[in-house]
mmCIF file of C-alpha atoms and ligand atoms in Angstrom:
data_model
loop_
_atom_site.group_PDB
_atom_site.id
_atom_site.type_symbol
_atom_site.label_atom_id
_atom_site.label_comp_id
_atom_site.label_asym_id
_atom_site.label_seq_id
_atom_site.Cartn_x
_atom_site.Cartn_y
_atom_site.Cartn_z
ATOM 1 C CA MET C 257 17.123 -1.119 17.431
ATOM 2 C CA THR C 258 18.716 -2.896 14.487
ATOM 3 C CA THR C 259 20.291 -6.276 15.107
ATOM 4 C CA LEU C 260 21.986 -8.650 12.698
ATOM 5 C CA ALA C 261 19.234 -11.193 13.279
ATOM 6 C CA GLU C 262 16.659 -8.794 11.828
ATOM 7 C CA PRO C 263 15.203 -9.513 8.382
ATOM 8 C CA ALA C 264 17.030 -7.667 5.583
ATOM 9 C CA PHE C 265 13.895 -5.681 4.768
ATOM 10 C CA LEU C 266 13.839 -4.178 8.279
ATOM 11 C CA ARG C 267 17.554 -3.454 8.233
ATOM 12 C CA ALA C 268 17.094 -1.473 5.019
ATOM 13 C CA LEU C 269 14.139 0.389 6.560
ATOM 14 C CA SER C 270 16.348 1.242 9.528
ATOM 15 C CA GLY C 271 18.799 2.934 7.187
ATOM 16 C CA GLU C 272 21.345 0.201 6.428
ATOM 17 C CA THR C 273 22.874 -0.022 2.964
ATOM 18 C CA LEU C 274 22.914 -3.704 2.014
ATOM 19 C CA PRO C 275 24.995 -5.293 -0.773
ATOM 20 C CA THR C 276 21.891 -7.135 -2.018
ATOM 21 C CA PRO C 277 18.682 -5.156 -1.609
ATOM 22 C CA PRO C 278 15.701 -6.919 -0.048
ATOM 23 C CA ILE C 279 12.814 -7.310 -2.484
ATOM 24 C CA TRP C 280 9.016 -7.628 -2.470
ATOM 25 C CA MET C 281 6.419 -6.590 -5.049
ATOM 26 C CA MET C 282 3.263 -4.546 -4.719
ATOM 27 C CA ARG C 283 0.261 -6.823 -5.399
ATOM 28 C CA GLN C 284 2.547 -9.849 -5.113
ATOM 29 C CA ALA C 285 -0.460 -11.916 -4.022
ATOM 30 C CA GLY C 286 -2.655 -11.677 -7.056
ATOM 31 C CA ARG C 287 -4.063 -12.795 -10.331
ATOM 32 C CA TYR C 288 -0.728 -13.524 -12.085
ATOM 33 C CA LEU C 289 -0.450 -16.582 -9.758
ATOM 34 C CA PRO C 290 -2.482 -19.716 -10.625
ATOM 35 C CA GLU C 291 -2.677 -20.678 -6.939
ATOM 36 C CA TYR C 292 -4.244 -17.268 -6.215
ATOM 37 C CA ARG C 293 -6.782 -17.611 -9.039
ATOM 38 C CA GLU C 294 -7.765 -21.008 -7.718
ATOM 39 C CA LEU C 295 -8.478 -19.801 -4.192
ATOM 40 C CA ARG C 296 -10.132 -16.635 -5.513
ATOM 41 C CA ALA C 297 -12.526 -18.786 -7.559
ATOM 42 C CA LYS C 298 -13.277 -20.891 -4.507
ATOM 43 C CA ALA C 299 -13.986 -17.778 -2.423
ATOM 44 C CA GLY C 300 -16.413 -16.546 -5.079
ATOM 45 C CA SER C 301 -15.787 -12.848 -4.497
ATOM 46 C CA PHE C 302 -12.824 -10.673 -3.699
ATOM 47 C CA LEU C 303 -14.331 -9.536 -0.381
ATOM 48 C CA SER C 304 -15.078 -13.108 0.722
ATOM 49 C CA LEU C 305 -11.385 -13.774 0.209
ATOM 50 C CA CYS C 306 -10.361 -10.653 2.182
ATOM 51 C CA TYR C 307 -12.619 -11.466 5.133
ATOM 52 C CA ASN C 308 -11.765 -15.172 5.406
ATOM 53 C CA PRO C 309 -8.660 -15.299 7.645
ATOM 54 C CA GLU C 310 -7.650 -18.797 6.570
ATOM 55 C CA TRP C 311 -7.813 -17.996 2.863
ATOM 56 C CA ALA C 312 -6.444 -14.463 3.160
ATOM 57 C CA ALA C 313 -3.471 -15.826 5.138
ATOM 58 C CA GLU C 314 -2.931 -18.489 2.501
ATOM 59 C CA VAL C 315 -2.815 -15.991 -0.403
ATOM 60 C CA THR C 316 -0.508 -13.722 1.610
ATOM 61 C CA LEU C 317 1.893 -16.659 1.963
ATOM 62 C CA GLN C 318 1.664 -17.971 -1.618
ATOM 63 C CA PRO C 319 4.240 -15.582 -3.146
ATOM 64 C CA ILE C 320 6.561 -16.146 -0.170
ATOM 65 C CA ARG C 321 6.544 -19.913 -0.733
ATOM 66 C CA ARG C 322 6.918 -19.633 -4.492
ATOM 67 C CA PHE C 323 9.557 -16.883 -4.698
ATOM 68 C CA GLY C 324 10.978 -16.333 -1.212
ATOM 69 C CA PHE C 325 10.418 -12.576 -1.194
ATOM 70 C CA ASP C 326 11.979 -10.688 1.730
ATOM 71 C CA ALA C 327 8.601 -9.365 2.870
ATOM 72 C CA ALA C 328 4.990 -10.489 2.828
ATOM 73 C CA ILE C 329 2.195 -7.936 2.524
ATOM 74 C CA LEU C 330 -1.121 -8.535 4.220
ATOM 75 C CA PHE C 331 -3.821 -9.532 1.735
ATOM 76 C CA SER C 332 -6.711 -7.114 2.200
ATOM 77 C CA ASP C 333 -7.808 -3.838 0.628
ATOM 78 C CA ILE C 334 -7.710 -0.157 1.545
ATOM 79 C CA LEU C 335 -11.516 0.014 1.249
ATOM 80 C CA VAL C 336 -12.214 -2.190 4.276
ATOM 81 C CA VAL C 337 -11.824 1.002 6.360
ATOM 82 C CA PRO C 338 -14.831 2.787 4.771
ATOM 83 C CA GLN C 339 -16.722 -0.452 5.147
ATOM 84 C CA ALA C 340 -15.869 -0.511 8.868
ATOM 85 C CA LEU C 341 -17.165 3.080 9.013
ATOM 86 C CA GLY C 342 -20.507 1.766 7.840
ATOM 87 C CA GLN C 343 -20.337 2.581 4.130
ATOM 88 C CA LYS C 344 -21.695 -0.122 1.825
ATOM 89 C CA LEU C 345 -18.897 -1.749 -0.208
ATOM 90 C CA TRP C 346 -19.019 -4.318 -2.980
ATOM 91 C CA PHE C 347 -16.861 -5.317 -5.968
ATOM 92 C CA VAL C 348 -18.146 -5.551 -9.525
ATOM 93 C CA GLU C 349 -16.478 -8.529 -11.211
ATOM 94 C CA GLY C 350 -13.941 -7.393 -13.829
ATOM 95 C CA GLU C 351 -14.429 -3.699 -12.935
ATOM 96 C CA GLY C 352 -13.534 -2.837 -9.358
ATOM 97 C CA PRO C 353 -14.832 -1.481 -6.082
ATOM 98 C CA ARG C 354 -18.149 0.273 -5.586
ATOM 99 C CA LEU C 355 -19.326 2.180 -2.514
ATOM 100 C CA GLU C 356 -22.501 4.097 -1.841
ATOM 101 C CA PRO C 357 -21.193 7.652 -2.422
ATOM 102 C CA VAL C 358 -20.950 10.058 0.524
ATOM 103 C CA ALA C 359 -21.016 13.607 -0.777
ATOM 104 C CA ASP C 360 -23.256 15.575 1.571
ATOM 105 C CA LEU C 361 -23.853 16.076 5.260
ATOM 106 C CA THR C 362 -26.899 13.798 5.382
ATOM 107 C CA ARG C 363 -24.945 10.869 3.980
ATOM 108 C CA LEU C 364 -21.914 11.628 6.147
ATOM 109 C CA ALA C 365 -24.171 11.717 9.216
ATOM 110 C CA GLU C 366 -25.340 8.218 8.283
ATOM 111 C CA ILE C 367 -21.879 6.750 8.354
ATOM 112 C CA ASP C 368 -20.339 6.039 11.710
ATOM 113 C CA ALA C 369 -17.972 8.329 13.542
ATOM 114 C CA VAL C 370 -15.956 5.374 14.765
ATOM 115 C CA ALA C 371 -14.969 2.246 12.833
ATOM 116 C CA ASP C 372 -16.644 -1.008 13.846
ATOM 117 C CA ALA C 373 -13.769 -3.190 15.049
ATOM 118 C CA ALA C 374 -15.863 -6.312 14.403
ATOM 119 C CA VAL C 375 -15.727 -5.639 10.632
ATOM 120 C CA LEU C 376 -11.931 -5.543 10.732
ATOM 121 C CA SER C 377 -11.402 -8.391 13.194
ATOM 122 C CA PRO C 378 -11.074 -11.069 10.447
ATOM 123 C CA VAL C 379 -8.236 -8.995 8.930
ATOM 124 C CA ILE C 380 -6.514 -8.863 12.300
ATOM 125 C CA GLU C 381 -6.923 -12.624 12.614
ATOM 126 C CA THR C 382 -5.298 -12.938 9.167
ATOM 127 C CA VAL C 383 -2.302 -10.989 10.516
ATOM 128 C CA GLN C 384 -1.962 -13.399 13.459
ATOM 129 C CA ARG C 385 -2.133 -16.441 11.194
ATOM 130 C CA VAL C 386 0.438 -15.088 8.748
ATOM 131 C CA ARG C 387 2.780 -14.066 11.556
ATOM 132 C CA ALA C 388 2.681 -17.580 12.990
ATOM 133 C CA ALA C 389 3.458 -19.153 9.596
ATOM 134 C CA LEU C 390 6.097 -16.790 8.183
ATOM 135 C CA PRO C 391 9.736 -17.893 7.943
ATOM 136 C CA LYS C 392 12.053 -16.059 10.350
ATOM 137 C CA GLY C 393 13.890 -13.920 7.811
ATOM 138 C CA THR C 394 10.710 -12.725 6.112
ATOM 139 C CA ALA C 395 9.296 -9.405 7.256
ATOM 140 C CA PHE C 396 5.574 -8.706 7.358
ATOM 141 C CA ILE C 397 3.968 -5.489 6.096
ATOM 142 C CA GLY C 398 0.513 -4.205 7.035
ATOM 143 C CA PHE C 399 -1.172 -1.255 5.379
ATOM 144 C CA CYS C 400 -4.007 1.194 5.033
ATOM 145 C CA GLY C 401 -5.010 3.740 2.426
ATOM 146 C CA ALA C 402 -4.090 7.373 3.013
ATOM 147 C CA PRO C 403 -7.053 9.582 3.939
ATOM 148 C CA TRP C 404 -7.015 11.471 0.620
ATOM 149 C CA THR C 405 -7.037 8.314 -1.511
ATOM 150 C CA VAL C 406 -9.672 6.599 0.662
ATOM 151 C CA ALA C 407 -11.828 9.757 0.560
ATOM 152 C CA THR C 408 -11.709 9.816 -3.270
ATOM 153 C CA TYR C 409 -13.446 6.409 -3.271
ATOM 154 C CA MET C 410 -15.842 7.324 -0.453
ATOM 155 C CA VAL C 411 -17.029 10.460 -2.262
ATOM 156 C CA ALA C 412 -17.234 9.107 -5.820
ATOM 157 C CA GLY C 413 -18.287 5.589 -4.845
ATOM 158 C CA ARG C 414 -15.678 4.149 -7.210
ATOM 159 C CA GLY C 415 -12.298 4.785 -8.841
ATOM 160 C CA THR C 416 -12.205 7.925 -11.027
ATOM 161 C CA PRO C 417 -9.672 9.062 -13.639
ATOM 162 C CA ASP C 418 -9.100 12.517 -12.106
ATOM 163 C CA GLN C 419 -10.567 12.292 -8.566
ATOM 164 C CA GLY C 420 -12.981 15.015 -9.738
ATOM 165 C CA PRO C 421 -15.826 14.321 -7.288
ATOM 166 C CA ALA C 422 -13.555 14.517 -4.220
ATOM 167 C CA LYS C 423 -11.926 17.706 -5.523
ATOM 168 C CA ALA C 424 -15.343 19.223 -6.188
ATOM 169 C CA LEU C 425 -16.372 18.411 -2.619
ATOM 170 C CA PHE C 426 -13.305 19.905 -0.915
ATOM 171 C CA THR C 427 -13.702 23.023 -3.056
ATOM 172 C CA ARG C 428 -17.432 23.371 -2.354
ATOM 173 C CA ASP C 429 -17.442 22.319 1.298
ATOM 174 C CA PRO C 430 -13.969 22.013 2.832
ATOM 175 C CA ALA C 431 -15.398 21.660 6.365
ATOM 176 C CA LEU C 432 -17.442 18.616 5.370
ATOM 177 C CA PHE C 433 -14.488 17.111 3.543
ATOM 178 C CA GLN C 434 -12.275 17.734 6.585
ATOM 179 C CA HIS C 435 -14.843 15.956 8.726
ATOM 180 C CA MET C 436 -14.644 12.901 6.477
ATOM 181 C CA ILE C 437 -10.819 13.010 6.534
ATOM 182 C CA ASP C 438 -10.883 13.202 10.353
ATOM 183 C CA ARG C 439 -12.922 10.014 10.564
ATOM 184 C CA ILE C 440 -10.570 8.195 8.198
ATOM 185 C CA VAL C 441 -7.548 9.402 10.197
ATOM 186 C CA ALA C 442 -8.962 8.112 13.497
ATOM 187 C CA ALA C 443 -10.022 4.762 12.000
ATOM 188 C CA SER C 444 -6.639 4.316 10.282
ATOM 189 C CA ILE C 445 -4.673 4.919 13.498
ATOM 190 C CA ASP C 446 -6.695 2.236 15.316
ATOM 191 C CA TYR C 447 -6.465 -0.133 12.356
ATOM 192 C CA LEU C 448 -2.689 0.199 11.908
ATOM 193 C CA CYS C 449 -2.074 -0.174 15.667
ATOM 194 C CA ALA C 450 -4.230 -3.321 15.686
ATOM 195 C CA GLN C 451 -2.182 -4.739 12.793
ATOM 196 C CA ILE C 452 1.082 -3.941 14.602
ATOM 197 C CA GLU C 453 -0.177 -5.507 17.822
ATOM 198 C CA ALA C 454 -1.188 -8.632 15.858
ATOM 199 C CA GLY C 455 2.287 -9.018 14.397
ATOM 200 C CA VAL C 456 3.177 -6.871 11.351
ATOM 201 C CA ASP C 457 6.728 -5.437 11.396
ATOM 202 C CA ALA C 458 6.000 -2.305 9.371
ATOM 203 C CA VAL C 459 3.022 -0.548 7.820
ATOM 204 C CA GLN C 460 2.626 1.185 4.482
ATOM 205 C CA ILE C 461 0.253 4.083 3.820
ATOM 206 C CA PHE C 462 -0.903 3.941 0.195
ATOM 207 C CA ASP C 463 -1.724 7.378 -1.264
ATOM 208 C CA SER C 464 -2.330 6.221 -4.823
ATOM 209 C CA TRP C 465 -3.900 9.515 -5.913
ATOM 210 C CA ALA C 466 -1.470 11.914 -4.195
ATOM 211 C CA GLY C 467 -0.214 13.021 -7.607
ATOM 212 C CA SER C 468 -3.518 14.630 -8.525
ATOM 213 C CA LEU C 469 -3.210 17.367 -5.859
ATOM 214 C CA GLY C 470 -1.612 20.784 -6.440
ATOM 215 C CA SER C 471 0.914 21.855 -3.801
ATOM 216 C CA ASP C 472 -1.478 23.682 -1.411
ATOM 217 C CA ASP C 473 -4.047 20.891 -1.573
ATOM 218 C CA PHE C 474 -1.229 18.355 -1.218
ATOM 219 C CA GLU C 475 -0.183 20.040 2.023
ATOM 220 C CA ARG C 476 -3.726 20.104 3.391
ATOM 221 C CA TRP C 477 -5.199 16.783 2.198
ATOM 222 C CA CYS C 478 -2.139 14.553 1.867
ATOM 223 C CA ILE C 479 0.639 15.721 4.214
ATOM 224 C CA ALA C 480 -1.453 16.992 7.170
ATOM 225 C CA PRO C 481 -3.703 13.913 7.592
ATOM 226 C CA THR C 482 -0.806 11.503 6.992
ATOM 227 C CA LYS C 483 1.224 13.311 9.666
ATOM 228 C CA ARG C 484 -1.682 12.822 12.099
ATOM 229 C CA ILE C 485 -1.717 9.091 11.355
ATOM 230 C CA VAL C 486 2.065 8.819 11.818
ATOM 231 C CA GLU C 487 1.904 10.728 15.116
ATOM 232 C CA GLY C 488 -1.182 8.848 16.295
ATOM 233 C CA VAL C 489 0.385 5.460 15.623
ATOM 234 C CA ARG C 490 3.704 6.455 17.252
ATOM 235 C CA LEU C 491 1.931 7.730 20.350
ATOM 236 C CA ARG C 492 0.806 4.152 21.015
ATOM 237 C CA ARG C 493 3.598 2.289 19.234
ATOM 238 C CA PRO C 494 6.723 4.493 19.463
ATOM 239 C CA ASP C 495 8.834 1.989 17.529
ATOM 240 C CA ALA C 496 6.376 1.635 14.610
ATOM 241 C CA ARG C 497 8.026 1.610 11.183
ATOM 242 C CA ILE C 498 5.962 3.508 8.648
ATOM 243 C CA ILE C 499 6.422 3.661 4.880
ATOM 244 C CA GLY C 500 4.612 6.364 2.915
ATOM 245 C CA PHE C 501 3.713 5.942 -0.729
ATOM 246 C CA PRO C 502 2.501 9.271 -2.127
ATOM 247 C CA ARG C 503 2.264 7.979 -5.686
ATOM 248 C CA GLY C 504 2.835 10.591 -8.358
ATOM 249 C CA ALA C 505 3.908 13.292 -5.895
ATOM 250 C CA GLY C 506 7.351 13.556 -7.557
ATOM 251 C CA ARG C 507 9.054 16.775 -6.505
ATOM 252 C CA LEU C 508 6.720 17.208 -3.525
ATOM 253 C CA ILE C 509 8.062 14.022 -1.895
ATOM 254 C CA PRO C 510 10.843 15.740 0.132
ATOM 255 C CA SER C 511 8.271 18.039 1.769
ATOM 256 C CA TYR C 512 6.036 14.983 2.337
ATOM 257 C CA ILE C 513 8.876 13.231 4.194
ATOM 258 C CA VAL C 514 9.666 16.230 6.365
ATOM 259 C CA GLY C 515 5.991 17.065 6.920
ATOM 260 C CA THR C 516 4.713 13.582 7.775
ATOM 261 C CA GLY C 517 7.679 11.990 9.563
ATOM 262 C CA VAL C 518 7.445 8.670 7.691
ATOM 263 C CA ASP C 519 10.480 6.358 7.980
ATOM 264 C CA ALA C 520 10.723 5.510 4.281
ATOM 265 C CA VAL C 521 8.955 6.205 0.991
ATOM 266 C CA GLY C 522 7.879 4.229 -2.056
ATOM 267 C CA LEU C 523 8.860 5.660 -5.439
ATOM 268 C CA GLU C 524 6.706 5.412 -8.560
ATOM 269 C CA SER C 525 8.261 4.261 -11.831
ATOM 270 C CA ASP C 526 8.463 7.548 -13.659
ATOM 271 C CA ILE C 527 10.180 9.615 -10.976
ATOM 272 C CA ASP C 528 13.498 11.153 -12.012
ATOM 273 C CA ARG C 529 16.015 8.746 -10.457
ATOM 274 C CA ASP C 530 18.786 11.317 -9.998
ATOM 275 C CA PHE C 531 16.363 13.589 -8.172
ATOM 276 C CA ALA C 532 15.107 10.658 -6.087
ATOM 277 C CA ARG C 533 18.624 9.626 -5.038
ATOM 278 C CA ASP C 534 19.855 13.147 -4.290
ATOM 279 C CA GLU C 535 16.767 14.707 -2.733
ATOM 280 C CA ILE C 536 14.770 11.758 -1.338
ATOM 281 C CA GLN C 537 17.139 8.890 -0.493
ATOM 282 C CA SER C 538 19.362 11.451 1.230
ATOM 283 C CA LEU C 539 16.482 11.887 3.732
ATOM 284 C CA VAL C 540 15.031 8.373 4.193
ATOM 285 C CA PRO C 541 15.341 4.825 2.788
ATOM 286 C CA VAL C 542 13.508 4.372 -0.515
ATOM 287 C CA GLN C 543 11.535 1.521 -2.029
ATOM 288 C CA GLY C 544 10.831 1.027 -5.729
ATOM 289 C CA ASN C 545 10.751 1.641 -8.619
ATOM 290 C CA LEU C 546 10.841 -0.847 -11.517
ATOM 291 C CA ASP C 547 8.101 -0.198 -14.084
ATOM 292 C CA PRO C 548 5.517 -3.043 -13.964
ATOM 293 C CA LEU C 549 5.336 -2.812 -17.778
ATOM 294 C CA VAL C 550 9.052 -3.618 -18.007
ATOM 295 C CA LEU C 551 8.546 -6.648 -15.771
ATOM 296 C CA ARG C 552 5.685 -7.846 -17.931
ATOM 297 C CA ALA C 553 7.730 -7.381 -21.135
ATOM 298 C CA GLY C 554 10.793 -9.244 -19.775
ATOM 299 C CA GLY C 555 13.863 -9.789 -22.002
ATOM 300 C CA PRO C 556 17.073 -7.748 -22.052
ATOM 301 C CA GLU C 557 15.173 -4.554 -21.194
ATOM 302 C CA LEU C 558 14.209 -6.111 -17.848
ATOM 303 C CA GLU C 559 17.853 -6.901 -17.056
ATOM 304 C CA ARG C 560 18.896 -3.366 -18.080
ATOM 305 C CA GLU C 561 16.221 -1.689 -15.974
ATOM 306 C CA VAL C 562 16.946 -3.826 -12.898
ATOM 307 C CA ALA C 563 20.591 -2.773 -13.243
ATOM 308 C CA ALA C 564 19.567 0.880 -13.652
ATOM 309 C CA VAL C 565 17.356 0.810 -10.529
ATOM 310 C CA ARG C 566 20.129 -0.827 -8.515
ATOM 311 C CA ALA C 567 22.730 1.609 -9.842
ATOM 312 C CA ALA C 568 20.538 4.550 -8.849
ATOM 313 C CA PHE C 569 19.601 3.427 -5.335
ATOM 314 C CA GLY C 570 21.953 0.574 -4.340
ATOM 315 C CA GLY C 571 24.451 2.995 -2.785
ATOM 316 C CA GLY C 572 22.040 3.825 0.059
ATOM 317 C CA PRO C 573 19.261 2.247 2.109
ATOM 318 C CA PHE C 574 16.994 0.626 -0.447
ATOM 319 C CA VAL C 575 14.235 -1.953 -0.890
ATOM 320 C CA PHE C 576 13.723 -3.258 -4.409
ATOM 321 C CA ASN C 577 10.080 -3.092 -5.552
ATOM 322 C CA LEU C 578 7.904 -2.112 -8.480
ATOM 323 C CA GLY C 579 6.693 1.449 -9.001
ATOM 324 C CA HIS C 580 3.111 0.142 -8.813
ATOM 325 C CA GLY C 581 1.308 -3.202 -8.618
ATOM 326 C CA ILE C 582 2.323 -6.180 -10.759
ATOM 327 C CA LEU C 583 0.070 -6.560 -13.822
ATOM 328 C CA PRO C 584 -2.168 -9.661 -13.843
ATOM 329 C CA ASP C 585 -0.814 -10.907 -17.207
ATOM 330 C CA THR C 586 2.848 -10.843 -16.082
ATOM 331 C CA PRO C 587 4.571 -14.207 -16.783
ATOM 332 C CA ILE C 588 5.834 -15.979 -13.666
ATOM 333 C CA ALA C 589 9.142 -16.634 -15.441
ATOM 334 C CA HIS C 590 9.745 -12.866 -15.533
ATOM 335 C CA VAL C 591 9.321 -12.623 -11.761
ATOM 336 C CA GLU C 592 11.866 -15.439 -11.420
ATOM 337 C CA ARG C 593 14.264 -13.541 -13.711
ATOM 338 C CA LEU C 594 13.742 -10.395 -11.662
ATOM 339 C CA LEU C 595 14.629 -12.175 -8.426
ATOM 340 C CA ALA C 596 17.698 -13.765 -9.973
ATOM 341 C CA ALA C 597 18.848 -10.401 -11.330
ATOM 342 C CA VAL C 598 18.327 -8.560 -8.037
ATOM 343 C CA ARG C 599 20.014 -11.286 -5.997
ATOM 344 C CA SER C 600 22.937 -11.879 -8.377
HETATM 345 O O1 LIG I 1470 -10.665 -9.704 -7.947
HETATM 346 C C1 LIG I 1470 -9.550 -9.394 -7.524
HETATM 347 O O2 LIG I 1470 -8.683 -10.249 -7.334
HETATM 348 C C2 LIG I 1470 -9.404 -7.920 -7.238
HETATM 349 C C3 LIG I 1470 -8.053 -7.296 -7.417
HETATM 350 C C4 LIG I 1470 -7.579 -6.664 -6.123
HETATM 351 C C5 LIG I 1470 -6.539 -7.115 -5.304
HETATM 352 C C6 LIG I 1470 -5.660 -8.325 -5.524
HETATM 353 C C7 LIG I 1470 -8.128 -5.510 -5.481
HETATM 354 C C8 LIG I 1470 -9.295 -4.736 -5.922
HETATM 355 N N1 LIG I 1470 -7.429 -5.272 -4.305
HETATM 356 C C9 LIG I 1470 -6.453 -6.231 -4.157
HETATM 357 C C10 LIG I 1470 -5.548 -6.380 -3.002
HETATM 358 C C11 LIG I 1470 -4.845 -5.196 -2.515
HETATM 359 N N2 LIG I 1470 -5.238 -3.893 -2.654
HETATM 360 C C12 LIG I 1470 -3.671 -5.225 -1.747
HETATM 361 C C13 LIG I 1470 -3.072 -6.531 -1.239
HETATM 362 C C14 LIG I 1470 -1.682 -6.685 -0.978
HETATM 363 C C15 LIG I 1470 -0.754 -6.784 -2.185
HETATM 364 O O3 LIG I 1470 -0.552 -7.913 -2.662
HETATM 365 O O4 LIG I 1470 -0.177 -5.764 -2.579
HETATM 366 C C16 LIG I 1470 -3.301 -3.882 -1.502
HETATM 367 C C17 LIG I 1470 -2.076 -3.356 -0.783
HETATM 368 C C18 LIG I 1470 -4.306 -3.071 -2.076
HETATM 369 C C19 LIG I 1470 -4.337 -1.600 -1.963
HETATM 370 C C20 LIG I 1470 -5.268 -0.822 -2.806
HETATM 371 N N3 LIG I 1470 -6.585 -1.096 -3.124
HETATM 372 C C21 LIG I 1470 -4.962 0.429 -3.364
HETATM 373 C C22 LIG I 1470 -3.636 1.144 -3.139
HETATM 374 C C23 LIG I 1470 -2.544 0.631 -4.018
HETATM 375 C C24 LIG I 1470 -2.748 0.816 -5.514
HETATM 376 O O5 LIG I 1470 -2.913 -0.216 -6.195
HETATM 377 O O6 LIG I 1470 -2.735 1.957 -5.970
HETATM 378 C C25 LIG I 1470 -6.092 0.886 -4.057
HETATM 379 C C26 LIG I 1470 -6.222 2.187 -4.823
HETATM 380 C C27 LIG I 1470 -7.121 -0.078 -3.899
HETATM 381 C C28 LIG I 1470 -8.520 -0.016 -4.415
HETATM 382 C C29 LIG I 1470 -8.773 -1.134 -5.339
HETATM 383 N N4 LIG I 1470 -8.965 -2.422 -4.909
HETATM 384 C C30 LIG I 1470 -9.112 -3.264 -6.001
HETATM 385 C C31 LIG I 1470 -9.014 -2.452 -7.176
HETATM 386 C C32 LIG I 1470 -9.157 -2.962 -8.573
HETATM 387 C C33 LIG I 1470 -8.781 -1.129 -6.751
HETATM 388 C C34 LIG I 1470 -8.572 0.095 -7.651
HETATM 389 C C35 LIG I 1470 -9.880 0.558 -8.179
HETATM 390 C C36 LIG I 1470 -9.882 1.807 -9.032
HETATM 391 O O7 LIG I 1470 -9.131 2.779 -8.769
HETATM 392 O O8 LIG I 1470 -10.687 1.827 -9.966
#
């Protein structure tokens, strides 16, 4: 139930139209902040930072202290779930994540059917620490990767430009691919419920590579598994608030909303805003969609685009955000301008 005492972010998620939209930014804890870079250097590696509850809680809180965003997002990564399933994970400095690829039955048999809760317990401790430290009006968002996006990394062992290896696998051996998806679904339900029980107010399901699927594959590998996560979480936590972010899905987003049952959706930067208002925001609250490049560039174009985003979505339930993560070389002054413009 919505009450006036609830943080603005949660009121917007519950369908309220607010005169000033709540705001947070994807990747708001990150390399554009000197205080993040300092702690990251001290941790030595990205994963050491993720799995140290004291440090991970600190970097989650840094952007809240500096900017007063309306929501904090848990500092972790979507790839901790494959790691909990027993897949080897490491990060190559300056490049990105690497996993030992799983592309056949032998390798899939080697990874666990059930996630090891001990691997994820430091992340859950991070949630408890952040919850205890957050100001009252600030909401707290947990997350996981969507099964399709997580599977693209599990199969290829790294990020790929076209998700080719995962597509090749579901074409060659859909039963094996389904088996992998099933394991991710089960692990994600447990993981999101654990985050909710530890204190997050809402969870976001990141499907960063949803846009690379044609409509039949989108139905099977994006909508169907996401629906199972939404239903699985709600079975245990009926009041869970769930945001879907099927990045790049564009005109398939209305069927994603109806098919999955998510409470709200994130919008990428290049979606048609008239379409998004008429066909998406008419169904659920939306979150987005300023281009991170515009934020990095700053200047009058930033002011114009903030006004355009607000004009498009401010008439309905709306959370201001970027269409994707903030770029590491974004000046802090531009984030300050953004906040001033959104809150003016
Ligand atoms: O060294 C560093 O500091 C590494 C940079 C970094 C950061 C800050 C990575 C590596 N992950 C993160 C944190 C992270 N990842 C968060 C934290 C909360 C926040 O502030 O937003 C979240 C929500 C994620 C989610 C995530 N990880 C996604 C989905 C969202 C998106 O960006 O599309 C994906 C695809 C990943 C995988 C990943 N982790 C890191 C990188 C560089 C990548 C992409 C790799 C690739 O595709 O090549």
